Short mmCIF file of C-alpha atoms in Angstrom, two decimals:
data_model
loop_
_atom_site.label_atom_id
_atom_site.label_comp_id
_atom_site.label_asym_id
_atom_site.label_seq_id
_atom_site.Cartn_x
_atom_site.Cartn_y
_atom_site.Cartn_z
CA MET A 163 17.39 5.93 16.35
CA GLN A 164 19.49 2.84 15.66
CA ILE A 165 19.97 1.80 12.04
CA HIS A 166 20.38 -1.91 11.32
CA THR A 167 21.55 -3.34 8.03
CA THR A 168 21.77 -6.98 9.12
CA ILE A 169 19.20 -9.41 10.47
CA GLU A 170 21.43 -10.29 13.40
CA SER A 171 21.73 -6.67 14.54
CA LEU A 172 18.01 -6.06 14.18
CA ARG A 173 17.06 -9.19 16.12
CA ALA A 174 19.45 -8.35 18.95
CA ALA A 175 17.84 -4.92 19.27
CA ARG A 176 14.33 -6.32 18.98
CA ALA A 177 14.98 -8.67 21.94
CA LYS A 178 15.37 -5.61 24.19
CA ALA A 179 12.61 -3.48 22.66
CA GLY A 180 9.54 -4.67 24.57
CA LYS A 181 6.28 -4.61 22.68
CA VAL A 182 7.14 -3.77 19.07
CA ALA A 183 5.17 -2.20 16.24
CA LEU A 184 6.53 -2.66 12.73
CA VAL A 185 5.85 -0.28 9.82
CA PRO A 186 7.27 -1.70 6.57
CA THR A 187 8.02 0.81 3.79
CA MET A 188 10.01 1.17 0.59
CA GLY A 189 11.34 4.55 1.70
CA ASN A 190 10.98 7.96 0.02
CA LEU A 191 8.83 8.75 3.04
CA HIS A 192 6.00 11.30 3.10
CA ASP A 193 3.57 12.51 5.77
CA GLY A 194 1.39 9.43 5.28
CA HIS A 195 4.25 7.18 6.35
CA ILE A 196 5.11 9.42 9.26
CA THR A 197 1.49 9.40 10.44
CA LEU A 198 1.67 5.60 10.46
CA MET A 199 4.87 5.75 12.52
CA ARG A 200 3.22 7.98 15.10
CA GLN A 201 0.14 5.77 15.17
CA ALA A 202 2.40 2.77 15.70
CA GLY A 203 3.98 4.48 18.69
CA SER A 204 0.64 4.49 20.50
CA HIS A 205 0.42 0.69 20.26
CA ALA A 206 3.88 -0.38 21.38
CA ASP A 207 6.94 0.36 23.49
CA SER A 208 9.15 0.63 20.40
CA VAL A 209 8.54 1.31 16.73
CA ILE A 210 10.63 -0.45 14.13
CA ALA A 211 10.44 0.88 10.58
CA SER A 212 11.83 -0.97 7.60
CA ILE A 213 13.02 0.47 4.30
CA PHE A 214 13.52 -1.99 1.48
CA VAL A 215 12.72 -1.53 -2.20
CA ASN A 216 11.45 -5.01 -2.97
CA ARG A 217 12.34 -6.18 -6.45
CA LEU A 218 9.87 -9.08 -6.23
CA GLN A 219 6.81 -6.84 -6.35
CA PHE A 220 7.84 -4.90 -9.47
CA GLY A 221 6.90 -6.04 -12.94
CA PRO A 222 9.45 -6.10 -15.78
CA ALA A 223 8.23 -2.76 -17.19
CA GLU A 224 7.80 -1.04 -13.81
CA ASP A 225 9.96 1.50 -12.02
CA PHE A 226 12.22 -0.58 -9.74
CA ASP A 227 15.44 1.05 -10.92
CA LYS A 228 13.95 4.55 -10.89
CA TYR A 229 12.08 4.23 -7.59
CA PRO A 230 13.28 7.13 -5.41
CA ARG A 231 15.81 6.15 -2.75
CA THR A 232 16.20 8.89 -0.14
CA LEU A 233 17.65 7.12 2.89
CA GLY A 234 19.29 10.16 4.48
CA GLN A 235 16.14 12.27 4.42
CA ASP A 236 14.06 9.28 5.50
CA CYS A 237 16.23 8.72 8.56
CA GLU A 238 15.77 12.33 9.67
CA LYS A 239 11.98 12.01 9.36
CA LEU A 240 11.87 8.70 11.22
CA GLU A 241 14.00 9.96 14.07
CA ALA A 242 11.81 13.06 14.43
CA ALA A 243 8.74 10.77 14.56
CA GLY A 244 10.17 8.81 17.49
CA VAL A 245 11.08 5.62 15.64
CA ALA A 246 13.50 3.58 17.75
CA HIS A 247 14.97 1.30 15.11
CA LEU A 248 15.29 1.26 11.34
CA PHE A 249 15.89 -1.97 9.47
CA ALA A 250 17.45 -0.98 6.14
CA PRO A 251 18.87 -4.13 4.54
CA ASP A 252 20.17 -4.40 1.00
CA GLU A 253 19.23 -7.19 -1.40
CA THR A 254 22.12 -9.41 -0.31
CA VAL A 255 20.63 -9.47 3.18
CA MET A 256 16.98 -9.98 2.22
CA TYR A 257 17.70 -12.34 -0.68
CA PRO A 258 21.16 -13.87 -0.18
CA GLN A 259 20.14 -16.42 -2.80
CA PRO A 260 17.32 -16.30 -5.35
CA GLN A 261 14.02 -16.47 -3.49
CA ARG A 262 12.67 -19.94 -4.35
CA TYR A 263 9.83 -20.03 -1.82
CA HIS A 264 6.98 -17.57 -2.24
CA VAL A 265 3.61 -16.73 -0.75
CA ASP A 266 0.86 -17.16 -3.33
CA PRO A 267 -2.27 -15.38 -2.10
CA ALA A 268 -5.64 -16.71 -3.18
CA PRO A 269 -6.26 -15.92 -6.88
CA ALA A 270 -9.73 -14.56 -6.05
CA GLN A 271 -7.97 -11.84 -4.03
CA THR A 272 -5.10 -11.08 -6.41
CA SER A 273 -6.43 -11.60 -9.96
CA ILE A 274 -8.75 -8.60 -9.60
CA LEU A 275 -8.22 -4.82 -9.50
CA ASP A 276 -4.50 -4.07 -9.13
CA GLY A 277 -3.66 -7.75 -9.44
CA GLU A 278 -5.20 -7.83 -12.92
CA PHE A 279 -2.98 -4.98 -14.09
CA ARG A 280 0.12 -5.95 -12.10
CA PRO A 281 0.41 -9.75 -12.30
CA GLY A 282 2.67 -11.16 -9.61
CA HIS A 283 2.66 -7.93 -7.60
CA PHE A 284 0.88 -9.28 -4.53
CA ARG A 285 2.94 -12.47 -4.60
CA GLY A 286 6.01 -10.28 -4.21
CA VAL A 287 4.40 -8.11 -1.53
CA ALA A 288 3.18 -11.05 0.54
CA THR A 289 6.54 -12.83 0.28
CA VAL A 290 8.60 -9.89 1.49
CA VAL A 291 6.15 -8.96 4.25
CA LEU A 292 6.11 -12.52 5.57
CA LYS A 293 9.90 -12.42 5.57
CA LEU A 294 9.94 -9.08 7.42
CA LEU A 295 7.44 -10.35 9.98
CA ASN A 296 9.64 -13.40 10.59
CA ILE A 297 12.75 -11.26 10.92
CA VAL A 298 11.30 -8.60 13.22
CA GLN A 299 8.67 -10.68 15.04
CA PRO A 300 6.57 -7.63 15.95
CA ASP A 301 3.49 -7.65 18.11
CA VAL A 302 1.72 -5.18 15.80
CA ALA A 303 2.18 -4.30 12.13
CA LEU A 304 0.66 -1.25 10.44
CA PHE A 305 -0.30 -0.83 6.78
CA GLY A 306 -2.05 2.12 5.14
CA LYS A 307 -5.58 1.95 3.75
CA LYS A 308 -4.51 3.74 0.58
CA ASP A 309 -3.28 0.36 -0.65
CA TYR A 310 -6.63 -1.21 0.23
CA GLN A 311 -6.18 -4.46 -1.68
CA GLN A 312 -2.70 -4.89 -0.22
CA LEU A 313 -4.10 -4.41 3.28
CA MET A 314 -6.72 -7.11 2.62
CA VAL A 315 -4.17 -9.56 1.20
CA LEU A 316 -1.74 -9.09 4.09
CA SER A 317 -4.46 -9.24 6.76
CA ASN A 318 -5.69 -12.52 5.27
CA MET A 319 -2.15 -13.89 5.08
CA VAL A 320 -1.53 -13.15 8.76
CA ARG A 321 -4.85 -14.73 9.76
CA GLU A 322 -4.52 -17.86 7.64
CA PHE A 323 -0.94 -18.53 8.73
CA ALA A 324 -1.91 -17.83 12.37
CA LEU A 325 0.97 -15.39 12.70
CA PRO A 326 1.27 -13.91 16.21
CA VAL A 327 0.92 -10.31 15.05
CA GLU A 328 -1.99 -7.88 15.01
CA VAL A 329 -2.50 -6.02 11.73
CA LEU A 330 -3.71 -2.45 12.15
CA PRO A 331 -4.89 -0.20 9.29
CA GLY A 332 -3.83 3.41 8.93
CA GLU A 333 -6.15 6.01 7.39
CA THR A 334 -5.13 7.57 4.09
CA VAL A 335 -3.38 10.89 4.52
CA ARG A 336 -4.22 13.54 1.92
CA ALA A 337 -2.93 16.87 0.70
CA GLU A 338 -5.19 19.87 1.24
CA ASP A 339 -6.71 19.39 -2.22
CA GLY A 340 -7.57 15.75 -1.50
CA LEU A 341 -4.77 13.96 -3.36
CA ALA A 342 -3.74 10.84 -1.47
CA LEU A 343 -0.09 11.09 -0.46
CA SER A 344 2.13 8.66 -2.34
CA SER A 345 5.83 8.32 -3.03
CA ARG A 346 4.98 8.28 -6.73
CA ASN A 347 3.36 11.73 -6.60
CA GLY A 348 6.86 13.07 -7.09
CA TYR A 349 6.72 11.82 -10.68
CA LEU A 350 3.90 14.27 -11.51
CA SER A 351 4.68 17.42 -13.50
CA ALA A 352 3.30 20.72 -12.18
CA GLN A 353 0.39 20.53 -14.62
CA GLU A 354 -0.33 16.90 -13.73
CA ARG A 355 -0.16 17.69 -10.00
CA ALA A 356 -2.86 20.37 -10.51
CA GLU A 357 -5.03 17.81 -12.34
CA ALA A 358 -4.42 14.89 -9.96
CA PRO A 359 -7.05 15.77 -7.28
CA ARG A 360 -9.77 15.06 -9.85
CA LEU A 361 -9.50 11.38 -8.92
CA TYR A 362 -10.41 12.07 -5.29
CA ARG A 363 -13.25 14.38 -6.32
CA LEU A 364 -14.71 11.71 -8.61
CA LEU A 365 -14.52 9.08 -5.87
CA SER A 366 -16.22 11.46 -3.44
CA THR A 367 -19.02 12.15 -5.92
CA LEU A 368 -19.49 8.43 -6.53
CA CYS A 369 -19.64 7.74 -2.79
CA GLN A 370 -22.26 10.44 -2.31
CA ALA A 371 -24.37 8.94 -5.09
CA VAL A 372 -24.27 5.47 -3.53
CA ARG A 373 -25.06 6.83 -0.08
CA GLY A 374 -28.01 8.62 -1.68
CA GLY A 375 -29.43 5.32 -2.91
CA ASP A 376 -28.03 5.04 -6.44
CA HIS A 377 -27.04 1.38 -6.84
CA ASP A 378 -26.55 1.36 -10.61
CA PHE A 379 -22.89 0.69 -9.98
CA LEU A 380 -21.98 -0.07 -13.57
CA LYS A 381 -23.27 3.30 -14.78
CA LEU A 382 -21.60 5.15 -11.92
CA GLU A 383 -18.29 3.43 -12.64
CA THR A 384 -18.51 3.95 -16.40
CA ASP A 385 -19.40 7.64 -16.02
CA ALA A 386 -16.47 8.18 -13.66
CA MET A 387 -14.00 6.48 -15.99
CA ASP A 388 -15.32 8.45 -18.96
CA GLU A 389 -14.85 11.66 -16.97
CA LEU A 390 -11.21 10.81 -16.28
CA ALA A 391 -10.59 9.89 -19.91
CA ARG A 392 -11.99 13.23 -21.05
CA HIS A 393 -9.30 14.96 -19.00
CA GLY A 394 -6.39 12.97 -20.34
CA TRP A 395 -6.25 10.11 -17.86
CA VAL A 396 -5.94 6.43 -18.76
CA PRO A 397 -8.08 4.66 -16.16
CA ASP A 398 -7.49 1.02 -15.24
CA TYR A 399 -10.58 0.78 -13.07
CA ILE A 400 -13.04 2.65 -10.90
CA THR A 401 -15.26 0.19 -9.11
CA VAL A 402 -17.54 -0.32 -6.12
CA ARG A 403 -16.73 -3.44 -4.12
CA ARG A 404 -17.46 -5.09 -0.80
CA ARG A 405 -14.94 -4.08 1.85
CA ALA A 406 -14.60 -7.62 3.18
CA ASP A 407 -13.31 -9.34 0.03
CA LEU A 408 -13.32 -6.73 -2.76
CA GLN A 409 -15.89 -8.70 -4.72
CA PRO A 410 -18.90 -7.01 -6.37
CA PRO A 411 -21.73 -6.05 -3.99
CA VAL A 412 -24.46 -8.61 -3.37
CA HIS A 413 -26.68 -7.06 -0.71
CA ALA A 414 -27.71 -3.42 -0.34
CA ASP A 415 -26.36 -3.33 3.21
CA ASP A 416 -22.87 -4.67 2.34
CA PRO A 417 -20.16 -2.34 3.68
CA LEU A 418 -18.64 -0.93 0.49
CA VAL A 419 -15.52 0.75 -0.79
CA VAL A 420 -14.90 2.48 -4.10
CA LEU A 421 -11.45 1.89 -5.55
CA ALA A 422 -9.62 3.45 -8.47
CA ALA A 423 -6.38 3.20 -10.40
CA ALA A 424 -5.55 5.46 -13.32
CA ARG A 425 -2.51 6.77 -15.15
CA LEU A 426 -1.88 10.47 -15.44
CA GLY A 427 1.05 10.96 -17.78
CA ARG A 428 3.61 8.38 -16.70
CA THR A 429 2.33 8.19 -13.13
CA ARG A 430 -0.11 5.55 -11.96
CA LEU A 431 -2.25 6.78 -9.08
CA ILE A 432 -4.44 4.66 -6.83
CA ASP A 433 -7.02 5.73 -4.27
CA ASN A 434 -10.11 4.53 -2.47
CA LEU A 435 -12.87 5.74 -0.20
CA GLU A 436 -15.04 3.70 2.11
CA ILE A 437 -18.74 4.27 1.55
#
């Protein structure tokens, strides 16, 4: 695997790489990331991964400085997964001057759910992903479904800008007890890690209720949030939304997804399940 720290080096390698699949990450890789890398390999001649902890998507009180940076271990995992190239720039490469141009996704997509609790987050995500897509110029880009709202925002950005790249979703990878894999799971204490799968169990129960014909979404959501609160969580939201635009359901046959974000101790966990 070749490691590139400059745009010029990466572009020179990309020119010889054939059909390329890009998997952007912030590093501290887990099995969910590696599954995406392997999935990417089935869609392209070469896989390019990127590792960049993007300051623009962190709020002032969030964990930018503490976000785990494990480049050596990440490189070993990527090479074992068959990744051909790693783009690992520092901030002077990605932002050689203050970033004055930004992507502002539609407020209807970013003022809800995670966007309500993390203002500016998706602006930062969309800006850096557009920049990565311009740098790498991949044929395919893969993003995990665990960050469901992010996947929607980025898919819409690619479509509305008519970017010549196909966005492919990757299924959420889970531990044996159901907890969605996340780089932030490492923040959990042993006691919190034992409690964390409750979120997945609640989402599964809610999905089963909806599939069984219970469409009193407000009661289902409220009951689920109350259940989390009783066990020491601080829930931001648990909600049933349309898959297409993450707005509240209108018709009984709308394809749906249930999404959740909640804090357990100092760790904010997100998850979702399609219904």
